[in-house]
Coordinates of C-alpha atoms and ligand atoms in Angstrom, one line a residue:
M1 CA 78.7 96.3 62.4
L2 CA 77.7 97.5 65.8
T3 CA 76.2 101.0 65.4
F4 CA 76.2 103.5 68.2
P5 CA 73.3 106.0 68.9
D6 CA 73.2 109.2 66.9
G7 CA 75.0 112.0 68.8
F8 CA 77.3 109.5 70.6
V9 CA 80.3 111.5 71.8
W10 CA 83.5 110.2 70.4
G11 CA 86.5 111.7 72.2
A12 CA 90.1 111.4 73.2
A13 CA 91.7 112.6 76.5
T14 CA 94.9 113.9 77.9
S15 CA 95.9 115.7 81.1
S16 CA 97.9 118.9 81.6
Y17 CA 101.0 117.6 83.4
Q18 CA 101.2 114.6 81.0
V19 CA 101.3 116.7 77.8
E20 CA 101.7 120.4 78.2
G21 CA 105.3 120.9 79.1
A22 CA 106.1 124.7 79.6
W23 CA 106.4 123.9 83.3
Q24 CA 107.9 127.3 84.2
E25 CA 106.4 129.5 81.5
D26 CA 104.1 132.5 81.3
G27 CA 103.7 132.8 85.1
K28 CA 102.7 129.2 85.9
G29 CA 103.3 128.3 89.6
P30 CA 104.7 124.9 90.6
H31 CA 102.6 122.0 91.7
I32 CA 103.2 118.7 93.5
W33 CA 104.1 116.8 90.4
D34 CA 106.7 119.4 89.4
A35 CA 108.3 118.8 92.8
Y36 CA 107.7 115.0 93.1
T37 CA 109.4 114.1 89.8
L38 CA 112.6 115.8 91.0
I39 CA 113.0 113.3 93.8
P40 CA 115.4 110.6 92.6
A41 CA 113.8 107.2 91.8
K42 CA 110.2 108.3 92.0
V43 CA 109.9 108.0 88.2
C44 CA 111.3 104.8 86.8
D45 CA 113.3 106.3 84.0
G46 CA 114.2 109.5 85.9
S47 CA 112.1 111.6 83.5
T48 CA 109.6 114.5 84.2
G49 CA 106.8 116.3 82.4
Q50 CA 108.7 119.5 82.2
V51 CA 108.6 119.4 78.4
S52 CA 106.8 116.1 77.5
C53 CA 104.8 116.7 74.2
D54 CA 105.2 120.4 74.6
H55 CA 101.4 120.7 73.8
Y56 CA 101.6 124.2 75.2
H57 CA 103.5 125.2 72.0
H58 CA 101.8 122.8 69.6
L59 CA 98.2 123.7 70.0
E60 CA 97.3 124.3 66.4
E61 CA 99.0 121.1 65.3
D62 CA 97.4 119.0 68.0
V63 CA 93.9 120.3 67.3
A64 CA 94.6 119.4 63.7
L65 CA 95.4 115.8 64.7
M66 CA 92.0 115.7 66.5
K67 CA 90.2 117.1 63.5
A68 CA 91.9 114.6 61.2
M69 CA 90.5 111.8 63.3
G70 CA 87.0 113.4 63.3
L71 CA 87.0 113.7 67.1
R72 CA 83.7 115.2 68.4
A73 CA 85.2 116.0 71.9
Y74 CA 88.5 116.6 73.5
R75 CA 89.0 116.0 77.3
F76 CA 91.9 117.9 78.6
S77 CA 92.7 119.2 82.1
I78 CA 93.4 122.7 83.3
C79 CA 96.5 123.1 85.4
W80 CA 95.4 124.9 88.6
P81 CA 98.7 126.8 89.3
R82 CA 98.8 128.0 85.6
I83 CA 95.6 129.9 86.5
L84 CA 96.4 130.7 90.2
P85 CA 100.2 130.4 90.6
K86 CA 99.9 130.1 94.4
G87 CA 96.6 128.2 94.4
T88 CA 94.6 131.1 95.7
G89 CA 94.6 134.8 95.2
E90 CA 96.4 136.3 92.2
V91 CA 95.1 135.2 88.8
N92 CA 97.6 134.6 86.0
E93 CA 96.1 136.1 82.8
R94 CA 98.6 134.3 80.6
G95 CA 97.5 131.0 81.9
L96 CA 93.9 131.8 81.2
A97 CA 94.8 133.0 77.7
F98 CA 96.4 129.6 76.9
Y99 CA 93.2 127.7 77.7
D100 CA 91.2 130.4 76.0
R101 CA 93.1 129.7 72.8
L102 CA 92.7 126.0 73.1
I103 CA 89.0 126.2 73.7
S104 CA 88.5 128.6 70.7
L105 CA 90.6 126.4 68.4
L106 CA 88.5 123.4 69.4
L107 CA 85.2 125.1 68.8
D108 CA 86.4 126.5 65.5
N109 CA 87.1 122.9 64.5
G110 CA 83.8 121.6 65.7
I111 CA 85.3 119.7 68.7
E112 CA 83.6 120.0 72.0
P113 CA 86.0 121.1 74.8
C114 CA 85.6 118.9 78.0
P115 CA 87.9 120.3 80.6
T116 CA 88.8 118.5 83.9
L117 CA 89.6 121.0 86.7
Y118 CA 91.9 118.7 88.6
H119 CA 94.1 116.0 87.3
W120 CA 96.4 115.8 90.4
E121 CA 98.2 119.1 90.3
M122 CA 97.8 120.6 93.7
P123 CA 99.6 123.9 93.7
L124 CA 102.9 123.5 95.6
A125 CA 102.2 126.7 97.7
L126 CA 99.1 125.1 99.2
E127 CA 100.8 121.7 99.7
M128 CA 103.9 123.1 101.4
G129 CA 102.1 125.8 103.3
Y130 CA 99.0 124.0 104.4
G131 CA 99.1 120.3 103.6
G132 CA 97.1 120.4 100.4
W133 CA 94.1 118.1 100.4
L134 CA 94.6 117.2 104.1
H135 CA 93.5 120.7 105.0
P136 CA 89.8 121.3 105.8
D137 CA 89.9 124.5 103.7
S138 CA 91.0 122.6 100.5
P139 CA 87.4 122.3 99.2
A140 CA 86.9 126.1 99.4
W141 CA 90.3 126.8 97.7
F142 CA 89.2 124.5 94.9
A143 CA 85.8 126.0 94.5
D144 CA 87.4 129.5 94.3
Y145 CA 89.7 128.2 91.5
A146 CA 86.8 126.6 89.7
R147 CA 84.9 130.0 89.8
V148 CA 87.8 131.6 87.9
C149 CA 87.5 128.9 85.2
F150 CA 83.7 129.1 85.1
E151 CA 83.8 132.9 84.7
R152 CA 86.3 132.7 81.9
F153 CA 85.3 129.6 80.0
G154 CA 81.7 128.9 81.2
D155 CA 80.1 130.5 78.2
R156 CA 81.8 128.0 75.8
V157 CA 82.2 124.8 77.8
R158 CA 79.2 122.5 78.4
T159 CA 80.8 119.5 79.9
W160 CA 82.9 119.9 83.1
V161 CA 84.8 117.2 85.0
T162 CA 85.7 118.4 88.5
I163 CA 88.2 115.8 89.6
N164 CA 90.0 113.0 87.8
E165 CA 90.3 109.7 89.6
P166 CA 90.0 110.9 93.2
E167 CA 90.5 107.3 94.5
A168 CA 93.8 106.9 92.6
H169 CA 95.0 110.3 93.8
S170 CA 94.1 109.4 97.4
M171 CA 95.5 105.9 97.4
C172 CA 98.6 106.4 95.2
G173 CA 99.4 109.7 96.7
Y174 CA 98.6 109.1 100.4
R175 CA 99.0 105.4 101.0
W176 CA 101.3 103.8 98.4
G177 CA 103.5 106.9 97.9
V178 CA 103.9 106.1 94.2
H179 CA 102.3 109.4 93.1
A180 CA 102.7 113.0 94.3
P181 CA 102.6 114.0 97.1
G182 CA 104.2 110.6 97.9
R183 CA 102.9 110.1 101.4
V184 CA 103.0 106.7 103.1
A185 CA 103.1 107.2 106.9
H186 CA 99.3 107.3 107.5
G187 CA 98.0 105.0 104.8
N188 CA 95.1 103.8 106.9
T189 CA 93.6 107.3 107.5
E190 CA 94.9 109.9 105.1
P191 CA 93.4 108.5 101.9
W192 CA 89.9 108.6 103.4
L193 CA 90.4 112.2 104.7
V194 CA 91.7 113.3 101.3
G195 CA 88.8 111.5 99.6
H196 CA 86.4 113.3 101.9
H197 CA 87.8 116.7 101.0
L198 CA 87.9 115.8 97.3
L199 CA 84.2 115.0 97.5
Q200 CA 83.4 118.2 99.3
A201 CA 85.4 120.1 96.7
H202 CA 83.3 118.5 94.0
A203 CA 80.0 119.2 95.7
R204 CA 80.8 122.8 96.4
T205 CA 81.9 123.3 92.8
A206 CA 78.9 121.6 91.4
R207 CA 76.6 123.8 93.4
L208 CA 78.5 126.9 92.3
Y209 CA 78.2 125.8 88.7
R210 CA 74.5 125.1 88.9
E211 CA 73.6 128.2 90.8
E212 CA 75.7 130.7 88.9
F213 CA 76.9 129.3 85.6
Q214 CA 74.9 126.4 84.3
G215 CA 72.1 128.6 83.0
A216 CA 69.7 127.2 80.5
G217 CA 72.3 125.9 78.1
G218 CA 72.2 122.4 79.3
G219 CA 75.7 122.3 80.7
R220 CA 76.7 119.3 82.9
I221 CA 79.2 118.6 85.6
G222 CA 80.5 115.3 87.1
M223 CA 83.6 113.4 88.2
A224 CA 85.8 110.8 86.5
V225 CA 86.3 107.8 88.7
S226 CA 88.5 104.9 87.8
V227 CA 87.6 101.4 88.6
H228 CA 88.6 97.9 87.4
W229 CA 86.0 95.3 87.2
A230 CA 86.1 93.0 90.3
Q231 CA 85.5 89.4 89.1
P232 CA 84.7 87.0 92.0
R233 CA 87.2 84.1 92.1
T234 CA 84.5 81.5 92.7
D235 CA 80.7 81.7 92.6
S236 CA 80.6 81.3 96.4
R237 CA 78.5 83.9 98.2
A238 CA 81.5 85.1 100.2
D239 CA 83.5 85.8 97.0
R240 CA 80.6 87.5 95.3
E241 CA 80.2 89.7 98.3
A242 CA 83.9 90.5 98.5
A243 CA 83.8 91.6 94.8
Q244 CA 80.8 93.8 95.4
T245 CA 82.5 95.4 98.4
C246 CA 85.6 95.9 96.3
L247 CA 83.5 97.8 93.7
E248 CA 82.0 99.9 96.5
F249 CA 85.4 100.8 97.9
N250 CA 86.6 101.8 94.5
F251 CA 83.8 103.4 92.5
G252 CA 81.2 103.6 95.3
W253 CA 83.6 105.7 97.5
F254 CA 82.8 108.6 95.2
G255 CA 79.8 107.4 93.2
H256 CA 77.5 106.8 96.2
P257 CA 78.0 110.2 97.8
T258 CA 77.5 112.1 94.5
V259 CA 74.4 110.2 93.7
Y260 CA 72.9 109.2 97.1
G261 CA 74.7 111.7 99.5
E262 CA 76.4 109.1 101.6
Y263 CA 79.3 106.6 101.5
P264 CA 78.4 103.0 100.8
E265 CA 77.3 101.1 103.8
S266 CA 80.3 98.7 103.6
M267 CA 82.7 101.6 104.0
R268 CA 80.9 103.1 106.9
A269 CA 80.6 99.8 108.7
L270 CA 84.3 99.0 108.4
L271 CA 86.1 102.3 108.4
R272 CA 84.2 103.8 111.3
D273 CA 86.2 106.7 112.7
K274 CA 89.0 106.3 110.2
Q275 CA 86.8 108.0 107.6
P276 CA 85.2 111.3 108.4
R277 CA 81.4 111.6 108.4
F278 CA 79.4 114.0 106.4
T279 CA 77.2 116.5 108.2
A280 CA 73.5 116.7 107.1
D281 CA 74.3 119.8 105.1
E282 CA 77.1 118.1 103.3
R283 CA 75.0 115.1 102.5
A284 CA 72.4 117.3 101.0
L285 CA 75.0 119.2 98.9
L286 CA 76.5 115.9 97.7
K287 CA 73.3 114.1 96.8
G288 CA 72.7 114.4 93.1
S289 CA 75.8 116.5 92.6
A290 CA 76.9 114.6 89.5
D291 CA 75.0 115.1 86.2
F292 CA 76.8 112.1 84.8
L293 CA 79.1 109.3 86.0
G294 CA 82.5 109.5 84.4
L295 CA 84.1 106.1 84.2
N296 CA 87.8 105.5 83.7
H297 CA 88.1 101.8 83.1
Y298 CA 91.0 99.8 81.9
H299 CA 91.2 96.3 83.3
T300 CA 89.7 93.4 85.4
H301 CA 90.9 92.0 88.7
Q302 CA 90.0 88.8 90.5
V303 CA 88.6 89.3 93.9
W304 CA 87.8 86.9 96.8
A305 CA 86.9 86.9 100.5
P306 CA 90.2 86.9 102.5
T307 CA 91.0 84.0 104.7
G308 CA 93.7 83.4 107.3
A309 CA 96.9 85.4 106.7
E310 CA 95.3 87.6 104.1
R311 CA 93.3 89.2 106.8
E312 CA 96.5 90.3 108.5
S313 CA 96.9 93.1 106.0
P314 CA 97.7 96.5 107.6
F315 CA 94.9 98.0 105.6
V316 CA 91.5 97.6 107.2
E317 CA 89.5 97.1 104.0
R318 CA 91.6 94.0 103.3
Q319 CA 89.5 92.3 105.9
L320 CA 86.7 92.4 103.4
F321 CA 88.3 91.7 100.1
A322 CA 91.6 90.5 98.6
E323 CA 92.4 91.0 94.9
T324 CA 95.0 90.3 92.3
E325 CA 95.9 91.6 89.0
E326 CA 97.6 88.5 88.0
F327 CA 95.0 86.3 86.6
G328 CA 94.1 85.5 83.0
E329 CA 95.9 86.5 79.8
P330 CA 96.8 88.5 77.9
R331 CA 98.6 90.8 80.3
S332 CA 99.8 94.2 79.1
V333 CA 103.2 95.8 79.9
M334 CA 101.5 97.5 82.9
G335 CA 100.5 94.1 84.3
W336 CA 96.8 94.8 83.6
V337 CA 94.6 92.1 82.4
F338 CA 92.3 93.2 79.5
L339 CA 89.1 91.3 79.3
P340 CA 86.4 93.1 77.3
W341 CA 83.6 91.4 79.1
G342 CA 84.9 93.3 82.2
M343 CA 83.8 96.5 80.5
T344 CA 80.3 95.1 79.8
K345 CA 80.0 94.0 83.4
M346 CA 81.3 97.3 84.7
L347 CA 78.9 99.4 82.7
T348 CA 76.0 97.1 83.7
W349 CA 77.0 97.4 87.4
L350 CA 77.0 101.2 87.1
H351 CA 73.6 101.2 85.3
E352 CA 72.1 99.0 88.0
T353 CA 73.8 100.7 91.0
Y354 CA 73.0 104.2 89.8
P355 CA 69.9 103.9 87.7
G356 CA 69.0 107.0 85.6
V357 CA 72.4 108.6 85.7
P358 CA 74.0 108.9 82.3
I359 CA 77.5 107.4 81.9
Y360 CA 80.5 108.6 79.9
V361 CA 83.5 106.4 79.5
M362 CA 86.1 109.1 80.2
E363 CA 89.2 107.0 79.7
N364 CA 90.0 103.6 78.2
G365 CA 93.2 102.6 76.4
Y366 CA 96.0 100.1 76.0
P367 CA 99.7 100.5 77.1
L368 CA 102.6 99.2 75.1
A369 CA 106.3 99.2 75.9
R370 CA 108.5 101.9 74.5
A371 CA 109.8 100.8 71.1
S372 CA 111.2 102.1 67.8
K373 CA 109.0 104.5 65.9
A374 CA 108.2 101.9 63.2
E375 CA 107.1 99.4 65.8
S376 CA 105.1 101.9 67.7
L377 CA 103.2 103.0 64.7
D378 CA 101.9 99.5 64.0
D379 CA 100.1 99.2 67.3
Q380 CA 97.8 96.2 66.4
P381 CA 97.3 95.1 70.0
R382 CA 95.8 98.6 70.8
V383 CA 93.6 98.4 67.7
E384 CA 92.3 95.0 68.9
H385 CA 91.8 96.4 72.4
Y386 CA 89.6 99.3 71.1
R387 CA 87.7 97.0 68.8
T388 CA 86.8 94.6 71.5
Y389 CA 86.2 97.1 74.3
L390 CA 83.9 99.2 72.1
A391 CA 82.0 96.1 71.2
A392 CA 81.8 95.4 75.0
C393 CA 80.4 98.9 75.5
H394 CA 77.9 98.3 72.8
E395 CA 76.7 95.1 74.4
A396 CA 76.1 96.9 77.8
M397 CA 74.3 99.6 76.0
A398 CA 72.1 97.2 74.1
A399 CA 71.1 95.8 77.5
G400 CA 70.1 99.2 78.8
A401 CA 73.2 101.0 80.1
D402 CA 72.9 104.7 79.2
V403 CA 76.4 105.4 77.8
R404 CA 76.6 108.7 76.1
G405 CA 80.3 108.9 75.0
F406 CA 83.7 107.3 74.9
F407 CA 87.0 109.0 75.3
A408 CA 90.1 107.1 74.2
W409 CA 93.1 107.4 76.5
T410 CA 95.1 109.0 75.1
L411 CA 95.4 111.4 72.1
M412 CA 99.2 111.0 72.0
D413 CA 102.1 109.4 73.8
N414 CA 102.9 111.3 76.9
F415 CA 104.4 111.3 80.4
E416 CA 102.9 108.2 82.2
W417 CA 103.4 109.3 85.8
G418 CA 105.7 106.9 87.7
L419 CA 106.4 105.0 84.5
G420 CA 107.8 108.1 82.8
Y421 CA 108.2 107.5 79.0
S422 CA 108.8 103.7 79.4
V423 CA 105.3 102.9 78.2
N424 CA 102.9 104.6 75.8
L425 CA 99.2 104.7 75.4
G426 CA 98.9 107.2 72.5
L427 CA 96.9 107.1 69.3
H428 CA 99.7 109.3 68.0
H429 CA 103.4 108.6 68.3
V430 CA 105.4 111.5 69.6
D431 CA 109.1 111.9 69.0
F432 CA 110.1 113.6 72.2
A433 CA 113.4 114.8 70.8
T434 CA 111.8 116.7 67.8
G435 CA 108.2 117.0 68.9
E436 CA 107.0 115.3 65.7
R437 CA 103.6 113.7 65.9
T438 CA 102.6 110.7 63.7
P439 CA 99.3 108.9 63.7
K440 CA 99.4 105.2 64.6
A441 CA 97.3 102.4 63.3
S442 CA 95.0 102.9 66.3
A443 CA 94.4 106.5 65.2
R444 CA 93.3 105.4 61.8
F445 CA 91.1 102.7 63.3
Y446 CA 89.5 105.2 65.7
R447 CA 88.9 107.6 62.8
Q448 CA 87.0 104.9 61.0
V449 CA 85.0 104.1 64.1
I450 CA 84.0 107.7 64.4
A451 CA 83.2 108.1 60.7
Q452 CA 80.9 105.1 60.6
N453 CA 79.6 105.7 64.2
G454 CA 80.2 102.0 64.9
V455 CA 82.7 99.2 65.2
Ligands
BGC1 C1 94.9 108.4 84.5 C2 95.8 108.8 83.4 C3 96.8 107.7 83.1 C4 96.0 106.5 82.7 C5 96.9 105.3 82.3 C6 94.5 107.0 84.5 O1 94.7 106.4 85.7 O2 93.8 109.3 84.7 O3 96.4 110.0 83.8 O4 97.7 108.1 82.2 O5 95.1 106.1 83.7 O6 97.6 104.9 83.4

């Protein structure tokens, strides 16, 4: 058995739009995903998160599921327009009351609440009125919203995540158009501008937290950034450099500024005026603004130095690296290639690139296609996934990576963005017609891992 350190944080994660439902209840305002899912063909099965798991009305039951697994921590997200229906200004007390109840229930059951302030739900009023994250005031709006959350929950929450997967939000939302707000026209510039504002939102919020709320209680604040491992196609120097650049454009885009105060050199050299620059004050604010690195890691890509026609890509960074998901086996229903050694290499890279900054695996999991309930409950490939990926984490830790916790994605089947309900990643099966929750084989496996603090 591979034993984890005492106090290792065993958690599971969800996000508000994916599980809550209650999309028009108790004064909540609309956000970009509420609107985006109404556009025909944006979600493959035509579904929405309007009801989803209806977590909003199943809090007691869902916390009981967590307790039954022995979870130490629950990572959820707070829906911005549930708290501030228009994004700024008037505060919705009933929205605050919902998260109050959730946090109290968690604490009563010995589970640490780990809220994420932003998992992609820009209030629609700010999007339609001002362009959302494209607007230079967006970092200030965000910090004002964060203040409301800190004031209300700061006495009971010790781990805050500001923003979930800023790179996925920027790229999928502002280049590929496959996530809200679905923009595509300026894919060579808008993602970098949005990323710039997301970073400033994080930095302002971290300063606010540290100056006014962190206190002596040892609270911490960071971001959750997703990155696949970039495996060089050959051992040539060019391919190895391409893979390194790929990691810098994915994790480093957010990791470097929050640790070192500046974008990676590779980005600055290539993007030039396509990416805004930080002022000296902004650099100072960003530097050291993350108490931990949140890693969302699922899969491994193969990467190489582009030659010939590959360099013709309309996206500038493609001059530096090309990548494919289609290498190796087994490949999951989402096309991802799961190679546990990619996790070991990923954690080692983080440890070497950002020495001294603790790491939390904030998301990791395995998708399966929608199937009958009986088939879904016996999710052996997911059990195998967790077994091997946790062993891979252990290997990186044994070699020095300072990993403090692991959050399984996800607590229960839910709305998987553009894939709707066609795939599932849950430890619990959800019958979306009745709301019934049932633990899968993977939930039992994870319970055992937690109980023995090892795999
Ligand atoms: C996101 C989750 C998502 C998961 C699986 C991450 O990109 O943070 O919201 O459900 O991956 O695709």
